[in-house]
């Protein structure tokens, strides 16, 4: 038996991969332990979507391997194995999770092992160890149909491969029977789910909604172009009260010319129209988006267009990134803007975003909202999610996995503060 510690970074799909590897190790007779000090071998699940994240992965690989053998997993094993090779005894790619037991045994015995080969693993139906008492991550697809010029993730995850609806629904049923009350349906682009197997995201949501019980479903990120073609059907599928009214649509830029250079097949006006239709159907929905500043072809007018889009759309959540070239991507050869320019634009965008998010949250002060307690949060106070997936730090005696009526008393830019009135 080998004692194995997991250090997990990256998106929900990376976390799902880690849960699968933990289950496979347990089935092989090994033990997953909560700290590196207790372990014989460490597994680092890597992410390199951004340059700072990549740098942190290399730092952690060096640190973890200094006192125990290291197995590297995740996207970097495919895209940048040379950065991990000095520290990792073994490596397992995101499409070869079924080799994790062999990788751990090899690392524990001082042998080298590498498996980054692409295999069509049935991740929706594979065993997993849930790392949350309340939330279950269910992969619905892997890979995407996009051609974004800056994205390194698509080089690691490959082209779209949707998991059959029946396997996804069965995975949801198993999670609910195991005590989960919140389901994350995750993929690189949930909006293109099913295009390769004759299915669709709205159809999948209706199948999941046919399951009885009191729970919540969060739909993961979808590109604006993939949602545009299914919007009417998708909004209808969202009508089930158990589906969070949460839409994560990464726009990336407000400039049409930059969007073209990024390989994003939509315009800023099309994104605005998409948001109007969503908010017309669900006024209190939460809109999350992503913005990249400092793309190599972004001029001042392009950046100002991004600020105008943010002012017009007023998203509730914005993931702001400074562009950094990722190796192997088409944009790699475009160079970089001066660092001081990117830093200034990032600062200006951050200030505007913070203001918008606070204004959006202030609308809820004084209202009552239904919320599901999903985790222990800031200052050991529980955190809940409203029906539109807004985070609420809850005052009062509440329990994880329970629904409460909450009076919203304060607003912050990133979350609300409320008091539990009664359990529902």
Coordinates of C-alpha atoms in Angstrom, one line a residue:
X1 CA 0.0 0.0 0.0
X2 CA 1.3 3.5 -0.9
X3 CA 0.0 6.6 0.9
X4 CA -0.7 9.3 -1.7
X5 CA -1.3 13.0 -1.2
X6 CA -3.1 15.1 -3.9
X7 CA -2.4 18.7 -4.6
X8 CA -5.1 19.8 -7.1
X9 CA -5.2 23.0 -9.2
X10 CA -7.2 24.2 -12.2
X11 CA -10.8 24.0 -13.4
X12 CA -13.7 21.8 -12.3
X13 CA -12.6 19.3 -14.9
X14 CA -9.2 19.0 -13.2
X15 CA -10.9 18.5 -9.9
X16 CA -13.1 15.8 -11.4
X17 CA -10.0 14.1 -12.8
X18 CA -8.4 14.2 -9.4
X19 CA -11.5 12.6 -7.8
X20 CA -11.4 9.8 -10.4
X21 CA -7.7 9.2 -9.8
X22 CA -8.3 9.0 -6.0
X23 CA -11.0 6.4 -6.5
X24 CA -8.8 4.3 -8.8
X25 CA -6.0 4.4 -6.3
X26 CA -8.3 3.2 -3.5
X27 CA -9.5 0.4 -5.7
X28 CA -5.9 -0.6 -6.2
X29 CA -5.4 -0.8 -2.5
X30 CA -3.6 2.5 -1.9
X31 CA -4.5 5.2 0.7
X32 CA -5.2 8.9 -0.1
X33 CA -4.0 11.0 2.8
X34 CA -4.8 14.7 3.6
X35 CA -1.2 16.1 3.9
X36 CA 2.1 15.7 2.1
X37 CA 3.8 14.9 5.4
X38 CA 1.8 11.7 5.7
X39 CA 2.4 10.6 2.2
X40 CA 4.9 8.2 0.4
X41 CA 4.1 9.8 -3.0
X42 CA 2.6 13.2 -4.0
X43 CA 0.3 13.8 -7.0
X44 CA 0.3 17.3 -8.4
X45 CA -2.7 17.9 -10.8
X46 CA -1.4 20.8 -12.9
X47 CA -3.0 23.8 -14.7
X48 CA -1.2 26.1 -17.1
X49 CA -4.1 28.2 -18.5
X50 CA -2.1 31.3 -17.4
X51 CA 1.6 32.0 -17.1
X52 CA 1.5 32.8 -13.4
X53 CA -0.4 29.6 -12.8
X54 CA 2.3 27.7 -14.8
X55 CA 5.0 29.3 -12.7
X56 CA 3.3 28.2 -9.5
X57 CA 3.0 24.6 -10.8
X58 CA 6.8 24.5 -11.4
X59 CA 7.4 25.9 -7.9
X60 CA 5.0 23.3 -6.3
X61 CA 6.6 20.5 -8.3
X62 CA 10.0 21.5 -7.0
X63 CA 8.7 21.8 -3.4
X64 CA 6.7 18.6 -3.3
X65 CA 9.5 16.5 -4.9
X66 CA 12.1 17.7 -2.5
X67 CA 11.0 15.2 0.2
X68 CA 9.0 12.5 -1.6
X69 CA 8.5 11.1 -5.2
X70 CA 6.2 13.1 -7.3
X71 CA 3.6 12.1 -9.9
X72 CA 2.6 15.0 -12.2
X73 CA -0.8 14.9 -13.8
X74 CA -3.1 17.4 -15.6
X75 CA -2.8 19.6 -18.6
X76 CA 0.9 20.4 -18.3
X77 CA 1.9 16.8 -18.8
X78 CA 0.6 17.1 -22.4
X79 CA 1.6 20.7 -23.2
X80 CA 4.8 21.3 -21.2
X81 CA 6.2 18.0 -19.8
X82 CA 9.7 19.5 -20.1
X83 CA 9.0 21.9 -17.2
X84 CA 7.9 19.0 -14.9
X85 CA 10.4 16.4 -16.0
X86 CA 13.2 17.6 -13.6
X87 CA 10.9 17.0 -10.6
X88 CA 8.4 14.3 -11.5
X89 CA 9.3 10.6 -11.3
X90 CA 6.1 9.8 -13.2
X91 CA 3.6 11.7 -15.3
X92 CA 0.0 10.9 -16.3
X93 CA -2.0 13.0 -18.8
X94 CA -5.7 14.0 -18.6
X95 CA -6.6 11.3 -21.1
X96 CA -4.7 8.5 -19.3
X97 CA -6.0 8.7 -15.7
X98 CA -6.4 4.9 -15.7
X99 CA -2.6 4.7 -15.4
X100 CA -2.5 6.5 -12.1
X101 CA -2.0 3.3 -10.0
X102 CA 1.0 2.2 -12.2
X103 CA 2.4 5.7 -12.0
X104 CA 2.2 5.8 -8.2
X105 CA 3.8 2.3 -7.9
X106 CA 6.6 3.3 -10.3
X107 CA 7.3 6.6 -8.4
X108 CA 7.3 4.8 -5.0
X109 CA 9.8 2.3 -6.3
X110 CA 12.1 4.8 -7.9
X111 CA 11.2 4.1 -11.5
X112 CA 10.3 6.5 -14.3
X113 CA 6.8 6.3 -15.8
X114 CA 5.1 8.4 -18.4
X115 CA 1.6 8.0 -20.0
X116 CA 0.2 11.0 -21.8
X117 CA -1.5 9.0 -24.6
X118 CA -5.0 10.1 -25.6
X119 CA -7.6 7.5 -24.7
X120 CA -11.4 7.9 -24.8
X121 CA -12.0 7.4 -21.1
X122 CA -15.7 7.3 -19.9
X123 CA -15.2 9.9 -17.3
X124 CA -18.9 10.5 -16.5
X125 CA -19.2 6.9 -15.4
X126 CA -15.8 6.3 -13.8
X127 CA -15.6 5.9 -10.0
X128 CA -14.7 8.9 -8.0
X129 CA -14.0 10.1 -4.5
X130 CA -16.1 13.1 -3.7
X131 CA -14.0 15.9 -2.1
X132 CA -17.0 17.9 -1.0
X133 CA -19.8 16.7 1.3
X134 CA -22.4 18.8 -0.6
X135 CA -21.2 19.3 -4.2
X136 CA -20.5 16.7 -6.9
X137 CA -18.7 17.5 -10.1
X138 CA -20.0 15.6 -13.1
X139 CA -18.1 15.9 -16.4
X140 CA -20.4 16.0 -19.4
X141 CA -17.8 16.3 -22.1
X142 CA -14.1 16.8 -22.7
X143 CA -12.4 19.0 -25.3
X144 CA -14.0 21.7 -27.4
X145 CA -14.8 22.8 -31.0
X146 CA -13.1 26.2 -30.7
X147 CA -10.0 27.6 -32.3
X148 CA -9.0 30.3 -29.9
X149 CA -5.6 31.5 -30.8
X150 CA -4.4 32.1 -27.2
X151 CA -5.7 29.0 -25.5
X152 CA -3.4 26.2 -24.4
X153 CA -6.1 24.1 -22.7
X154 CA -7.5 22.9 -26.1
X155 CA -4.0 21.6 -26.9
X156 CA -4.2 19.5 -23.7
X157 CA -7.8 18.4 -23.8
X158 CA -8.3 18.0 -27.6
X159 CA -11.4 18.1 -29.6
X160 CA -14.9 17.6 -28.3
X161 CA -16.0 14.2 -26.9
X162 CA -19.4 14.3 -25.3
X163 CA -20.3 11.6 -22.7
X164 CA -23.7 9.9 -23.4
X165 CA -26.7 11.5 -21.6
X166 CA -27.5 8.2 -19.9
X167 CA -24.0 8.0 -18.3
X168 CA -24.3 11.6 -17.1
X169 CA -27.8 11.1 -15.6
X170 CA -26.6 7.9 -13.9
X171 CA -23.6 9.8 -12.4
X172 CA -26.0 12.5 -11.1
X173 CA -28.2 9.9 -9.6
X174 CA -25.3 8.3 -7.8
X175 CA -24.1 11.6 -6.5
X176 CA -27.5 12.5 -5.1
X177 CA -27.9 9.1 -3.5
X178 CA -24.5 9.6 -1.9
X179 CA -25.7 12.8 -0.3
X180 CA -24.8 15.5 -2.8
X181 CA -27.3 18.4 -3.1
X182 CA -25.4 20.5 -5.6
X183 CA -24.3 19.2 -9.1
X184 CA -21.7 20.9 -11.2
X185 CA -22.1 19.9 -14.9
X186 CA -18.7 20.7 -16.3
X187 CA -16.9 20.7 -19.7
X188 CA -14.5 23.0 -21.5
X189 CA -17.5 24.4 -23.4
X190 CA -20.9 23.1 -22.1
X191 CA -22.7 24.9 -25.0
X192 CA -21.4 22.4 -27.6
X193 CA -22.3 19.4 -25.5
X194 CA -23.8 16.6 -27.6
X195 CA -22.9 17.9 -31.1
X196 CA -20.8 14.9 -31.7
X197 CA -23.3 12.4 -30.5
X198 CA -26.6 13.8 -31.6
X199 CA -27.6 15.4 -28.3
X200 CA -27.6 18.9 -26.8
X201 CA -27.2 20.7 -23.5
X202 CA -30.9 21.6 -23.2
X203 CA -31.8 17.9 -23.8
X204 CA -29.3 16.9 -21.1
X205 CA -30.6 19.4 -18.7
X206 CA -34.2 18.2 -19.2
X207 CA -32.9 14.6 -18.6
X208 CA -31.2 15.7 -15.3
X209 CA -34.3 17.6 -14.3
X210 CA -36.4 14.5 -14.6
X211 CA -34.6 13.1 -11.5
X212 CA -36.7 13.6 -8.4
X213 CA -35.5 15.3 -5.3
X214 CA -34.4 18.7 -3.9
X215 CA -31.1 19.7 -5.3
X216 CA -29.4 22.3 -7.5
X217 CA -27.6 22.1 -10.8
X218 CA -24.9 24.6 -12.0
X219 CA -24.1 24.6 -15.7
X220 CA -20.4 25.4 -16.4
X221 CA -18.8 27.7 -18.9
X222 CA -20.2 28.0 -22.4
X223 CA -18.8 30.2 -25.2
X224 CA -21.2 32.9 -26.5
X225 CA -21.2 31.4 -30.0
X226 CA -22.1 27.9 -28.8
X227 CA -25.0 29.3 -26.7
X228 CA -26.4 31.5 -29.4
X229 CA -27.6 28.6 -31.6
X230 CA -29.5 26.9 -28.7
X231 CA -30.6 29.9 -26.6
X232 CA -34.3 29.5 -26.8
X233 CA -34.2 25.8 -26.0
X234 CA -31.7 26.4 -23.3
X235 CA -33.7 29.1 -21.6
X236 CA -36.7 26.8 -21.5
X237 CA -34.5 24.0 -20.0
X238 CA -33.4 26.5 -17.3
X239 CA -37.1 26.9 -16.2
X240 CA -36.8 24.1 -13.7
X241 CA -36.3 25.7 -10.3
X242 CA -33.4 23.4 -9.5
X243 CA -31.2 24.8 -12.3
X244 CA -29.3 27.8 -11.0
X245 CA -30.0 30.8 -13.1
X246 CA -26.3 31.2 -13.7
X247 CA -24.7 31.8 -17.1
X248 CA -20.9 31.8 -17.5
X249 CA -20.3 33.3 -21.0
X250 CA -16.7 34.4 -21.5
X251 CA -16.6 37.4 -23.9
X252 CA -12.8 38.1 -23.6
X253 CA -12.9 41.5 -25.4
X254 CA -15.3 44.2 -26.4
X255 CA -13.4 44.9 -29.7
X256 CA -14.6 43.0 -32.8
X257 CA -11.1 43.2 -34.3
X258 CA -9.5 41.7 -31.2
X259 CA -12.2 39.0 -31.1
X260 CA -11.3 38.0 -34.7
X261 CA -7.6 37.9 -33.8
X262 CA -8.5 35.8 -30.8
X263 CA -10.4 33.3 -32.9
X264 CA -13.7 34.1 -31.2
X265 CA -16.6 33.7 -33.7
X266 CA -19.0 36.4 -32.5
X267 CA -19.1 40.1 -32.2
X268 CA -19.5 42.4 -29.2
X269 CA -23.0 43.4 -30.3
X270 CA -24.0 39.7 -30.6
X271 CA -22.8 39.2 -27.0
X272 CA -24.9 42.2 -25.9
X273 CA -28.0 40.7 -27.6
X274 CA -27.4 37.4 -26.0
X275 CA -27.2 39.0 -22.5
X276 CA -30.4 41.0 -23.1
X277 CA -32.3 37.8 -24.1
X278 CA -31.1 36.0 -21.0
X279 CA -32.0 38.8 -18.6
X280 CA -35.3 39.2 -20.3
X281 CA -36.1 35.6 -19.5
X282 CA -34.5 35.6 -16.0
X283 CA -34.2 39.1 -14.6
X284 CA -32.3 38.0 -11.5
X285 CA -29.9 35.7 -13.3
X286 CA -26.2 35.9 -12.6
X287 CA -24.0 36.6 -15.6
X288 CA -20.3 35.7 -15.3
X289 CA -17.8 36.5 -18.0
X290 CA -14.1 36.5 -18.7
X291 CA -12.0 39.4 -20.0
X292 CA -8.4 39.3 -21.3
X293 CA -6.6 42.7 -21.4
X294 CA -3.3 43.2 -23.2
X295 CA -3.8 40.9 -26.2
X296 CA -1.0 41.7 -28.6
X297 CA -3.3 43.4 -31.2
X298 CA -5.3 45.3 -28.6
X299 CA -4.9 49.1 -29.1
X300 CA -6.3 51.8 -26.9
X301 CA -9.5 52.0 -28.8
X302 CA -9.9 48.3 -28.5
X303 CA -9.4 48.5 -24.8
X304 CA -11.9 51.4 -24.5
X305 CA -14.4 49.2 -26.4
X306 CA -14.0 46.5 -23.7
X307 CA -14.6 49.0 -20.9
X308 CA -17.8 50.2 -22.8
X309 CA -19.0 46.7 -23.1
X310 CA -18.6 46.1 -19.4
X311 CA -20.4 49.4 -18.6
X312 CA -23.3 48.4 -20.9
X313 CA -23.6 44.7 -19.9
X314 CA -22.8 45.1 -16.2
X315 CA -21.8 41.5 -15.6
X316 CA -22.2 40.2 -12.0
X317 CA -18.9 38.2 -12.1
X318 CA -15.8 39.0 -14.2
X319 CA -12.6 36.9 -14.3
X320 CA -10.0 39.4 -15.4
X321 CA -6.7 38.2 -16.9
X322 CA -3.6 39.9 -18.3
X323 CA -2.6 38.3 -21.6
X324 CA 0.5 36.2 -21.6
X325 CA 1.6 34.2 -24.6
X326 CA 1.2 30.4 -24.2
X327 CA 3.6 28.1 -26.0
X328 CA 2.3 26.2 -29.0
X329 CA -0.7 28.5 -29.5
X330 CA -1.2 30.5 -32.8
X331 CA -0.9 33.8 -30.8
X332 CA 2.5 32.8 -29.4
X333 CA 4.4 34.5 -32.3
X334 CA 2.5 37.8 -31.9
X335 CA 4.7 39.0 -29.2
X336 CA 3.5 41.1 -26.2
X337 CA 2.5 44.6 -25.4
X338 CA 4.7 46.7 -23.0
X339 CA 4.2 45.4 -19.5
X340 CA 3.3 48.8 -18.2
X341 CA 0.5 49.2 -20.7
X342 CA -1.0 45.8 -19.8
X343 CA -0.7 46.6 -16.1
X344 CA -2.4 50.0 -16.5
X345 CA -5.3 48.5 -18.5
X346 CA -5.7 45.7 -16.0
X347 CA -5.9 48.2 -13.2
X348 CA -8.5 50.4 -15.0
X349 CA -10.6 47.3 -15.8
X350 CA -10.4 46.0 -12.3
X351 CA -11.6 49.3 -10.8
X352 CA -14.5 49.4 -13.1
X353 CA -15.4 45.7 -12.6
X354 CA -15.3 46.1 -8.8
X355 CA -17.6 49.1 -9.0
X356 CA -20.1 47.3 -11.3
X357 CA -20.2 44.2 -9.1
X358 CA -20.9 46.2 -6.0
X359 CA -23.7 48.1 -7.7
X360 CA -25.2 44.8 -8.9
X361 CA -25.1 43.3 -5.5
X362 CA -26.5 46.3 -3.7
X363 CA -29.8 45.7 -5.5
X364 CA -30.4 42.7 -3.3
X365 CA -30.0 44.4 0.1
X366 CA -33.3 44.2 2.0
X367 CA -34.6 41.3 -0.1
X368 CA -35.3 37.8 1.0
X369 CA -33.8 35.0 -1.0
X370 CA -33.8 31.2 -0.9
X371 CA -30.3 29.9 -0.5
X372 CA -28.5 26.5 -0.2
X373 CA -25.7 26.3 2.3
X374 CA -22.8 24.7 0.4
X375 CA -19.6 25.3 2.3
X376 CA -17.9 26.8 5.3
X377 CA -16.7 30.2 4.2
X378 CA -15.1 33.4 5.4
X379 CA -14.3 33.5 9.1
X380 CA -15.8 30.0 9.5
X381 CA -19.2 31.5 8.6
X382 CA -21.2 29.2 6.2
X383 CA -21.5 30.3 2.6
X384 CA -24.7 29.7 0.7
X385 CA -25.8 30.1 -2.9
X386 CA -29.1 31.8 -4.0
X387 CA -31.2 30.4 -6.8
X388 CA -29.1 32.6 -9.2
X389 CA -25.9 31.2 -7.7
X390 CA -25.0 34.4 -5.9
X391 CA -22.7 33.8 -2.9
X392 CA -24.1 34.7 0.5
X393 CA -22.2 34.6 3.8
X394 CA -24.9 33.5 6.2
X395 CA -25.3 34.7 9.8
X396 CA -27.2 32.3 12.1
X397 CA -27.3 28.6 13.0
X398 CA -27.4 26.8 9.7
X399 CA -26.4 23.4 8.4
X400 CA -24.5 22.4 5.3
X401 CA -26.7 21.0 2.5
X402 CA -29.9 22.7 3.8
X403 CA -32.1 25.4 2.2
X404 CA -32.9 28.6 4.1
X405 CA -34.8 31.8 3.6
X406 CA -32.2 34.5 4.0
X407 CA -32.6 38.2 4.5
X408 CA -29.8 40.1 2.6
X409 CA -28.5 42.8 4.9
X410 CA -25.2 43.8 3.3
X411 CA -23.5 43.8 -0.1
X412 CA -19.8 43.4 -1.0
X413 CA -18.3 43.4 -4.5
X414 CA -17.8 39.6 -4.4
X415 CA -20.6 38.4 -2.1
X416 CA -23.7 39.2 -0.1
X417 CA -24.1 39.0 3.6
X418 CA -27.4 37.7 5.0
X419 CA -29.2 36.4 8.0
X420 CA -31.0 33.0 8.0
X421 CA -34.7 33.6 8.8
X422 CA -36.0 30.0 8.6
X423 CA -35.2 26.6 7.1
X424 CA -37.2 25.6 4.1

